[in-house]
CSV table of C-alpha atoms in Angstrom, one decimal:
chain,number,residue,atom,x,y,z
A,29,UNK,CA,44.1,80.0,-38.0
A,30,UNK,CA,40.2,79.7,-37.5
A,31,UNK,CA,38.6,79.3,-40.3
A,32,UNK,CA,36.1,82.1,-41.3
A,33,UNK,CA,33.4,81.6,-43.8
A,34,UNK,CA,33.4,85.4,-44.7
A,35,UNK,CA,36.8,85.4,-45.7
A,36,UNK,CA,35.9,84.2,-48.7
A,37,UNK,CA,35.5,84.9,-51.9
A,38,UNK,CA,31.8,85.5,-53.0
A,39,UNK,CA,30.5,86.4,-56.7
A,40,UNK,CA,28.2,88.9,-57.3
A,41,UNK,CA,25.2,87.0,-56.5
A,42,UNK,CA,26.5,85.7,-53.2
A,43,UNK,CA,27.9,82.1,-54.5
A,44,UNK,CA,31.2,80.4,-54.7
A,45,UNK,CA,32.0,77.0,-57.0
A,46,UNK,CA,32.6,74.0,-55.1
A,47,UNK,CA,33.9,70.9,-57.0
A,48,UNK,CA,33.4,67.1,-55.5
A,49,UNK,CA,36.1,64.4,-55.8
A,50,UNK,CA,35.5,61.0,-54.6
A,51,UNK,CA,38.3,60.0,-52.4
A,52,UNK,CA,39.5,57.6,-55.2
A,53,UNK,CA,40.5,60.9,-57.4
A,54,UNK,CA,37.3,61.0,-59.5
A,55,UNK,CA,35.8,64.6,-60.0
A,56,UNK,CA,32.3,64.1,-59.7
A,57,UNK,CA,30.5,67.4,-60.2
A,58,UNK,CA,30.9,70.9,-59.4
A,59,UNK,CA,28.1,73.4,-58.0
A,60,UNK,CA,27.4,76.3,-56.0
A,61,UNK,CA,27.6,76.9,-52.4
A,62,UNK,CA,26.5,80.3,-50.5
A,63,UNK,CA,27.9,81.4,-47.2
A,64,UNK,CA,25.4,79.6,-45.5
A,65,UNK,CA,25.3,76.5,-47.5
A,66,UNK,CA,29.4,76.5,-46.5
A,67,UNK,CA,28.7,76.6,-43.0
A,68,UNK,CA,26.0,73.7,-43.1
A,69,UNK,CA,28.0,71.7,-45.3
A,70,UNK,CA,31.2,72.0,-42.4
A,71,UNK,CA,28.6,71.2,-39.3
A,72,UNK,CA,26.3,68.7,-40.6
A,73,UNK,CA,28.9,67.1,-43.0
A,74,UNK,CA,26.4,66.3,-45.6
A,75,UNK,CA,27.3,68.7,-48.9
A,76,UNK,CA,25.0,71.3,-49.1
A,77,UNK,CA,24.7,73.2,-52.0
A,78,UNK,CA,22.4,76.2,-52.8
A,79,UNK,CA,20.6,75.6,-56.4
A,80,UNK,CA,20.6,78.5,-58.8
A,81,UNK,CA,17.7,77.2,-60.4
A,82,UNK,CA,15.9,76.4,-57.5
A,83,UNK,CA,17.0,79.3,-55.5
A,84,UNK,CA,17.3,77.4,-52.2
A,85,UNK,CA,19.4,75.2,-50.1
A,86,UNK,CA,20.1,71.7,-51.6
A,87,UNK,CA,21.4,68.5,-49.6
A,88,UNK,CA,23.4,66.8,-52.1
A,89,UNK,CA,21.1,63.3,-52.3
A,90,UNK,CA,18.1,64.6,-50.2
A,91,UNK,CA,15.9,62.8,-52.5
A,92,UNK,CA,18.0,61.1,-54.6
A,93,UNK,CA,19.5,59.3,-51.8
A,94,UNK,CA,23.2,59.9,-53.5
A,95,UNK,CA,24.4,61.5,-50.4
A,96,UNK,CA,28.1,63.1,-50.1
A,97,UNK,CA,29.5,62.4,-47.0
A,98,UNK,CA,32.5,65.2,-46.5
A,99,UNK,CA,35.7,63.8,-45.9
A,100,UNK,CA,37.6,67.7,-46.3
A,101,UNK,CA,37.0,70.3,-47.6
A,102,UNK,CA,39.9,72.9,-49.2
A,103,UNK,CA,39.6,76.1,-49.6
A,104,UNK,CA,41.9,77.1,-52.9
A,105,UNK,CA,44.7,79.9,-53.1
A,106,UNK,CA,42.8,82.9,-54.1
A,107,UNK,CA,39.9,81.6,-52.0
A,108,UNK,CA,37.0,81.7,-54.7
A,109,UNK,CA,37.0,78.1,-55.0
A,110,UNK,CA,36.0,75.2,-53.1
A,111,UNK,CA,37.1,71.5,-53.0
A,112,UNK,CA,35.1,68.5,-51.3
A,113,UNK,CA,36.7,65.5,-50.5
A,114,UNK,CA,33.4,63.4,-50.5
A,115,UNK,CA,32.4,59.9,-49.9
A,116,UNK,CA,30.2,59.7,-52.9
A,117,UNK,CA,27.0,57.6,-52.2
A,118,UNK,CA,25.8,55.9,-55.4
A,119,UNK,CA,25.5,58.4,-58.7
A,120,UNK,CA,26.7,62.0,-58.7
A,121,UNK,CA,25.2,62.8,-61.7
A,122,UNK,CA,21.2,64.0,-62.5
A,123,UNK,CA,21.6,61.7,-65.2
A,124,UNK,CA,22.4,58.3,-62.9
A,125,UNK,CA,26.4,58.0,-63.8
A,126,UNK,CA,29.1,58.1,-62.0
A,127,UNK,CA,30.1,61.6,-62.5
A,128,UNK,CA,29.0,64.6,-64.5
A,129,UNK,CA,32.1,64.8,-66.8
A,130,UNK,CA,31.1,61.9,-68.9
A,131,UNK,CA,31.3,63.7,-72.2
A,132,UNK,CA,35.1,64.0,-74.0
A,133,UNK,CA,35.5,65.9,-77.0
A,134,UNK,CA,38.2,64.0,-79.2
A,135,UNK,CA,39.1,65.2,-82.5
A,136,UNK,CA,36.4,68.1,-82.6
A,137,UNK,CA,33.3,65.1,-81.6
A,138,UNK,CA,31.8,64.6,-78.8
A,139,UNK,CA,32.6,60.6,-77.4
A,140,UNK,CA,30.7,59.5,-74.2
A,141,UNK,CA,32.5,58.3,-71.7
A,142,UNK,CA,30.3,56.6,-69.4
A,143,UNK,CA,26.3,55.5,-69.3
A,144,UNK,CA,24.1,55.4,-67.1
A,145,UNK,CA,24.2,53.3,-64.1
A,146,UNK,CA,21.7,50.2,-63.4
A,147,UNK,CA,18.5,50.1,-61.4
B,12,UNK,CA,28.0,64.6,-82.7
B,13,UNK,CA,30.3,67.3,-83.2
B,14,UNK,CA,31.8,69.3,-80.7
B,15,UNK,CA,30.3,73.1,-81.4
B,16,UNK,CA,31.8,75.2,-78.9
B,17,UNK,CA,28.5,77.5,-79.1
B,18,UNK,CA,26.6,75.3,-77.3
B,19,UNK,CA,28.1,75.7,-74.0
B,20,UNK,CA,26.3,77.5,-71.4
B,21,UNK,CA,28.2,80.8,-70.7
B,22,UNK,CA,27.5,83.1,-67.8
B,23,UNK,CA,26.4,86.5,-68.4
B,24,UNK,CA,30.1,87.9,-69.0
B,25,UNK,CA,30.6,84.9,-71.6
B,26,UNK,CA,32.5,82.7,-69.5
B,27,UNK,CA,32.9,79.1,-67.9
B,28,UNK,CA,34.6,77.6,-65.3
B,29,UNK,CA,37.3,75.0,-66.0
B,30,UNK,CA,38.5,72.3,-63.7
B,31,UNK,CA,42.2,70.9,-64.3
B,32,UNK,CA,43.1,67.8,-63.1
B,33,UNK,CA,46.1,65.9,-63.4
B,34,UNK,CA,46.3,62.0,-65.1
B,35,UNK,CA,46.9,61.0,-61.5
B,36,UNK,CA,43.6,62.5,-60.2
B,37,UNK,CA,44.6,65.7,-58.7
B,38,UNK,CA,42.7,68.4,-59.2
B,39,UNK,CA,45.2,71.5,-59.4
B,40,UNK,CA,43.1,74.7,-59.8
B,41,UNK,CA,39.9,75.9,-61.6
B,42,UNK,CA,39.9,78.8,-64.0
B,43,UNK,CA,37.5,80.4,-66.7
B,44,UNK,CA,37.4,80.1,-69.9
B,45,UNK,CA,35.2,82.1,-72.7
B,46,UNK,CA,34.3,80.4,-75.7
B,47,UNK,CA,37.5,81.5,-77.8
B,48,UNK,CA,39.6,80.4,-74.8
B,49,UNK,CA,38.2,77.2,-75.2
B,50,UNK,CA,38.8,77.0,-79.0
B,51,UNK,CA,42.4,77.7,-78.4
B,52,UNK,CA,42.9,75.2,-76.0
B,53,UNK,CA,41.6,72.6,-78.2
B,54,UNK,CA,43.3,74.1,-81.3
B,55,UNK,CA,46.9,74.1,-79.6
B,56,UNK,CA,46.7,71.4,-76.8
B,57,UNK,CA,47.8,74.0,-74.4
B,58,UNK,CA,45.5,75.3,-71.6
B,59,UNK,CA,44.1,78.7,-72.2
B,60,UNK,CA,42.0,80.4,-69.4
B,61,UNK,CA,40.6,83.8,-69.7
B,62,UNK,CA,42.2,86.4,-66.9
B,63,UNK,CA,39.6,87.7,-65.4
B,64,UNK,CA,41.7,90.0,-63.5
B,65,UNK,CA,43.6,90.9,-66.4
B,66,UNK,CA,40.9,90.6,-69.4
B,67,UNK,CA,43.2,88.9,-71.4
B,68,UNK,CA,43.8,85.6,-72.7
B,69,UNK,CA,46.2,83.8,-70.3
B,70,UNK,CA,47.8,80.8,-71.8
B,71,UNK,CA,49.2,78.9,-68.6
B,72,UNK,CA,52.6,78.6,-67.9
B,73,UNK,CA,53.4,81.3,-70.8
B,74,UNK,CA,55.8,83.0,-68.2
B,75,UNK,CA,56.2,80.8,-65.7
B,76,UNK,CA,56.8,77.6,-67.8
B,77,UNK,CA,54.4,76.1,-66.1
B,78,UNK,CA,52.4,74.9,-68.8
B,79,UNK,CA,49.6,72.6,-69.0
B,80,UNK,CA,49.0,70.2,-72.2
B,81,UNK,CA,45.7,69.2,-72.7
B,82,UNK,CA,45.1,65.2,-72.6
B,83,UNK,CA,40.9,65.3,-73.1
B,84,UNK,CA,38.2,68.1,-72.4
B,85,UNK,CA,34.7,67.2,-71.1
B,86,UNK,CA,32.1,68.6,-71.2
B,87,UNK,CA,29.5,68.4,-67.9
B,88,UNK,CA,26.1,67.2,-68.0
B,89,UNK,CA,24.7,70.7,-67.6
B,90,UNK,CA,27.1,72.2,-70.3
B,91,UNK,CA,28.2,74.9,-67.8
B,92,UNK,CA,31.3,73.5,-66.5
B,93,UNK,CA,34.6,71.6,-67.8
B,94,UNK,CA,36.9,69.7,-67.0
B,95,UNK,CA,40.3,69.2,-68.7
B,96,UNK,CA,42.7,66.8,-67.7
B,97,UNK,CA,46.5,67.8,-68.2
B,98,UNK,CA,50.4,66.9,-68.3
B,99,UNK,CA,51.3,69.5,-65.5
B,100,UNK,CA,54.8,71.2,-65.7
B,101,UNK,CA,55.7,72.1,-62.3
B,102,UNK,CA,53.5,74.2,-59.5
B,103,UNK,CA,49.5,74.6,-60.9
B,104,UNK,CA,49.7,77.4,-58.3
B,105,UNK,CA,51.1,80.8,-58.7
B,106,UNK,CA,52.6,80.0,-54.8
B,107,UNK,CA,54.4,77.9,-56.8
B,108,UNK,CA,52.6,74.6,-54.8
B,109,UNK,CA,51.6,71.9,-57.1
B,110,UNK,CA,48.1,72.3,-56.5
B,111,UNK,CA,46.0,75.7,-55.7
B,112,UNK,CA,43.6,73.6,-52.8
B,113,UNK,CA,46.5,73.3,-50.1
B,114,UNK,CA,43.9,74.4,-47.5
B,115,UNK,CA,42.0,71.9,-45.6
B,116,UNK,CA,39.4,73.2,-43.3
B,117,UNK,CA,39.2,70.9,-39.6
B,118,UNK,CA,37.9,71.4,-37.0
B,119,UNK,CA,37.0,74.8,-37.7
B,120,UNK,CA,40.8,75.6,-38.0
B,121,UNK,CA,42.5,76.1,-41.3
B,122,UNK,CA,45.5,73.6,-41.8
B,123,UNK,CA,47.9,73.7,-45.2
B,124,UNK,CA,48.3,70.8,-46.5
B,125,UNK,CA,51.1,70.9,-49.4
B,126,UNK,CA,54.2,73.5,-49.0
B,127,UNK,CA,55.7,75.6,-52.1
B,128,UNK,CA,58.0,73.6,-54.6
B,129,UNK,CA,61.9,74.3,-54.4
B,130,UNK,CA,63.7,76.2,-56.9
């Protein structure tokens, strides 16, 4: 079946999550995509999100230089999700690690995970 | 620091989005929570999402079986997303497939990747 970006499932505002694993299993980060952001994502094959803050189109690593290559992307059951299989260049995070998800809450306290990476 | 469930950045109808993932790295579906959701989840070790659909608290796998126990919840950078990793019993998806992202987008073509579970 061809895939159609308007099949699917927008929010209110126009938006639809997309989360980004690594190819080694590692859940990076998870943002926002519009229909057009979609579409650039799939023909240039550089993630492409649209910032909510920002209100405009945002190439994962544009000036960061932490690109995400796309390996797949997966469009999820109810189609309101997205999932991209990404090569991951450098940090994911705003923050310089790894990922986003580097704070676990154990025991009702909140235990980092992961710091910062170098240089 | 202590975990203080208040301090999450909701959306405007008091919810946030929740990645599950698997210990092997699979990441099975995404789901809202609101902040009670997320208490009970961390309170009974078994994943509680918020039916949006339903408006109603929708403890997974409370009919099917299919539970999810809760190994460690994090917390995103931005406070406006989560991630739990979880012991999955049987399909994540309500197709009754192990995972909910079993559509990979190529070549402009939609291809399923993963078929239901037997039985």
């Amino acid at each position: 079946m061809d895939f159609d970006v308007s099949t699917l499932k927008f929010d209110e505002k126009g938006l639809i999550p997309c989360i980004a694993q690594s190819e080694a299993g590692e859940v990076l980060m998870m943002a926002w995509m519009n229909a057009e952001a979609v579409t650039k994502t799939l023909e240039t094959r550089r993630v492409t999100y649209w910032s909510r803050s920002r209100q405009s189109f945002w190439i994962k690593g544009e000036t960061s230089g932490h690109t995400q290559n796309l390996i797949d992307l997966r469009v999820d059951c109810d189609r309101d999700c997205l999932l991209a299989i990404v090569e991951q260049e450098g940090a994911a995070c705003h923050t310089n690690r790894r990922n986003c998800f580097y704070t676990s809450v154990v025991d009702g306290t909140e235990r980092e995970l992961i710091t910062p990476m170098k240089g």
